[in-house]
Short mmCIF file of C-alpha atoms in Angstrom, two decimals:
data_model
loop_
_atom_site.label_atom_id
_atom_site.label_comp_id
_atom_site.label_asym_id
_atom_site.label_seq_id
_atom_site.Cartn_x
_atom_site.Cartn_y
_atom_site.Cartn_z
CA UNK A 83 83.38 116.22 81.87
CA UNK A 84 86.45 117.69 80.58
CA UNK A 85 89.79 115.83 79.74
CA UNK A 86 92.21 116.49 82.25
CA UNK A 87 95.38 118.17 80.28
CA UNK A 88 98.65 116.83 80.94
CA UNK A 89 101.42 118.93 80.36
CA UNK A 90 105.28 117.56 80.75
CA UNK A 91 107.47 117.86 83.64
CA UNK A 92 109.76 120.54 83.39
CA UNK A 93 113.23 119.96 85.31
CA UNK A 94 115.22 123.10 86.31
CA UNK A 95 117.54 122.52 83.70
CA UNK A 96 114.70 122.31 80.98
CA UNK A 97 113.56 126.45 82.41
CA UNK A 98 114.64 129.04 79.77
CA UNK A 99 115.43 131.72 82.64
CA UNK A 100 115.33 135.85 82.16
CA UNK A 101 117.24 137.07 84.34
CA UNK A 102 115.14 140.21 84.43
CA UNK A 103 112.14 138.23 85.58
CA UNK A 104 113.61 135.34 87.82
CA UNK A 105 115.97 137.05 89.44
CA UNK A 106 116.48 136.11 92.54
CA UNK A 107 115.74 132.97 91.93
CA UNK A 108 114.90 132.30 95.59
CA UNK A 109 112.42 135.16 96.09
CA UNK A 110 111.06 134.76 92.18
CA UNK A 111 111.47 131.27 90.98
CA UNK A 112 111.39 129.36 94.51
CA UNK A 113 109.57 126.71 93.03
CA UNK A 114 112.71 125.65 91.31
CA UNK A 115 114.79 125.12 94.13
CA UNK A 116 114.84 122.42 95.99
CA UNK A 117 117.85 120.89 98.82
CA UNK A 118 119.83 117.99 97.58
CA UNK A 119 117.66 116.01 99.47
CA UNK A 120 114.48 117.04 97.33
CA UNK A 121 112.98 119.53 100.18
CA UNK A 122 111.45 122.87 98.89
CA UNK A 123 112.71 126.33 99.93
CA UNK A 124 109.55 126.97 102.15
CA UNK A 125 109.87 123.63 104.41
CA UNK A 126 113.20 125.16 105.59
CA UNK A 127 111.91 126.54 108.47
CA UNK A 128 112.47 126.77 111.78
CA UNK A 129 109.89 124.99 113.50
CA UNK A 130 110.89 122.07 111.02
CA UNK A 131 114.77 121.99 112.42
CA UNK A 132 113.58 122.03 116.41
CA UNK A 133 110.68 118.87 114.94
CA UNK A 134 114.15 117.43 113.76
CA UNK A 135 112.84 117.25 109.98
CA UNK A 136 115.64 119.26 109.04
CA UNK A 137 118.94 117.24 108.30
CA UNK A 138 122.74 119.35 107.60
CA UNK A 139 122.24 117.85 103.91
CA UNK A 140 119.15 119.78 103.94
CA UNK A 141 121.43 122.94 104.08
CA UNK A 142 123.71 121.98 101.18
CA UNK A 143 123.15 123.87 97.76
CA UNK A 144 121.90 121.60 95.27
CA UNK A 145 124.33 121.27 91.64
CA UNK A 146 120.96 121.86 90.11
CA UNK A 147 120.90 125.07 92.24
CA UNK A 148 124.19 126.15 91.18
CA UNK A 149 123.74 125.69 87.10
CA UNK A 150 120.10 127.66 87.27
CA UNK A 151 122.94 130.23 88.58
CA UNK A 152 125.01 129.71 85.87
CA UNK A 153 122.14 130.27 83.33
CA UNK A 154 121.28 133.61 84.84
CA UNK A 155 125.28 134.43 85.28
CA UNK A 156 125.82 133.58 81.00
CA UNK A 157 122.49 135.98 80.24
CA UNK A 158 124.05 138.92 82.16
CA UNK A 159 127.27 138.96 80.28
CA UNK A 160 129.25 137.30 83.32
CA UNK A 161 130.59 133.93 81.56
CA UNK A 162 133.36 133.12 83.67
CA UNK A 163 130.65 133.50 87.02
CA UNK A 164 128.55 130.91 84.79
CA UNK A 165 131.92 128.59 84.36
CA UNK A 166 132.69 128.89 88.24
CA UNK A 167 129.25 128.33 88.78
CA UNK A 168 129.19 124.55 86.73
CA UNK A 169 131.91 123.91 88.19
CA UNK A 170 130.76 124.26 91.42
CA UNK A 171 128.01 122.19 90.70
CA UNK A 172 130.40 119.24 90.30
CA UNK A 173 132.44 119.68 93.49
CA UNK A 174 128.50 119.15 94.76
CA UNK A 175 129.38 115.34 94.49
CA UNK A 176 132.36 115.28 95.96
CA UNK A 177 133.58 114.76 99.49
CA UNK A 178 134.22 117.65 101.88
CA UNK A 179 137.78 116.41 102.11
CA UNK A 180 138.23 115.83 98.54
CA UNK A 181 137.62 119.59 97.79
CA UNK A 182 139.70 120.86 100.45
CA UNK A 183 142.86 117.92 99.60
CA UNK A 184 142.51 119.51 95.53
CA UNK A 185 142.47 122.94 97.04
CA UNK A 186 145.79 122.13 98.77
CA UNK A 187 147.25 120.45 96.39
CA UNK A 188 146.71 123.69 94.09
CA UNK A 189 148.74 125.79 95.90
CA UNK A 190 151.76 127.03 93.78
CA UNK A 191 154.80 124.73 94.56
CA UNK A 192 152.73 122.20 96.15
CA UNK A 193 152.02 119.42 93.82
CA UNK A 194 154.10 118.40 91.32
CA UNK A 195 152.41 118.24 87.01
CA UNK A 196 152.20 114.22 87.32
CA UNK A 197 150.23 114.63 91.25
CA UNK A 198 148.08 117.35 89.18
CA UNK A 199 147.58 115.44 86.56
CA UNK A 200 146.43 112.42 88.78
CA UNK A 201 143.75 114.49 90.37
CA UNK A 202 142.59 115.83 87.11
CA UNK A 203 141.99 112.18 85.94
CA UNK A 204 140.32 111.02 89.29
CA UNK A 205 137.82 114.34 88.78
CA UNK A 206 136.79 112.88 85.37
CA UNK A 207 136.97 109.26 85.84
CA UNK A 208 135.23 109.13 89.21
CA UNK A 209 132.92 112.01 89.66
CA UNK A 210 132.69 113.03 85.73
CA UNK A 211 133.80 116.46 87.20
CA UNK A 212 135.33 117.37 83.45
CA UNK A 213 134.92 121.45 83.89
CA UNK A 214 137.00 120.74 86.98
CA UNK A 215 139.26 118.55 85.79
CA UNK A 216 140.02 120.88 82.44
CA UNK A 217 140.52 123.37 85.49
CA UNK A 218 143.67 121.43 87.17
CA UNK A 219 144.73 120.36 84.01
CA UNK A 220 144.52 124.36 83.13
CA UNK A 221 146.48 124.74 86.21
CA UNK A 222 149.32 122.32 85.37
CA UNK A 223 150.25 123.63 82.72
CA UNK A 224 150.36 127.56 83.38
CA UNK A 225 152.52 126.21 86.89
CA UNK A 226 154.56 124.73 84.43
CA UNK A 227 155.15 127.93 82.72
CA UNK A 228 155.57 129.75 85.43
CA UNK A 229 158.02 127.59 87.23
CA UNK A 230 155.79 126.67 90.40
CA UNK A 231 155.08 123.41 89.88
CA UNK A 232 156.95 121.00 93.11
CA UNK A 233 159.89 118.81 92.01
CA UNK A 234 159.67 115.41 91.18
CA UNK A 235 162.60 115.17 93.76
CA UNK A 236 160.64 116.51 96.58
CA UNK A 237 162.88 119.90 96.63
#
């Protein structure tokens, strides 16, 4: 009898991608996608929504999904795809109407550097969203500069 050889998990984040070769990941590398949930690419299907075994989170990208992105964006040259990417991957944890309240509050003469500021820290503190929060924090400051922050006194 033989020994049975056990070789290590590897997680997404472990793969060394080439973009070359796994590219697109869906049709090349599908067995390194998966739904939040944990589903694989290939129980998607239709027959599986109509059963019901098919849930909206099912439907959501995965953050692990999004960095295997970023990976293939940094090897082609494209590092600020790969940044947008990450950061994407943390909004993943956030609430719907978190995402679209930051995006609001982003707008030029919407939010004033302290409101910015807050978000920022609630990014880090709470959903260890740092690429995001170095993002607003980014923002802040070039608002600053360019005179489009709101006023503290509301006009």
């Amino acid at each position: 009898m033989t020994p049975l050889t056990v070789r290590p998990v590897t997680t997404p984040s472990q793969v060394d991608l080439d973009p070359g070769r796994d590219y697109p990941l869906a049709a090349r590398r599908p067995e390194l996608l998966k739904t939040p949930t944990g589903k694989r690419l290939d129980e998607l299907t239709m027959a599986a929504v109509l059963a019901g075994e098919v849930a909206p989170e099912d439907l959501r990208i995965a953050p692990e999904t999004l960095r295997l992105q970023a990976q293939i964006a940094e090897r082609v040259g494209r590092p600020q795809l790969a940044q947008n990417f990450r950061r994407a991957a943390e909004l993943t944890a956030l609430p719907d109407e978190l995402v679209l309240s930051i995006y609001n509050s982003l707008r030029p003469r919407a939010s004033t550097k302290a409101k910015l500021g807050e978000i920022a820290d609630e990014l880090e503190s709470k959903y260890s969203a740092t690429l995001c929060a170095q993002l607003v924090r980014e923002a802040a400051d070039v608002y600053e500069r360019r005179d489009i922050l709101a006023r503290e006194d509301g006009r």
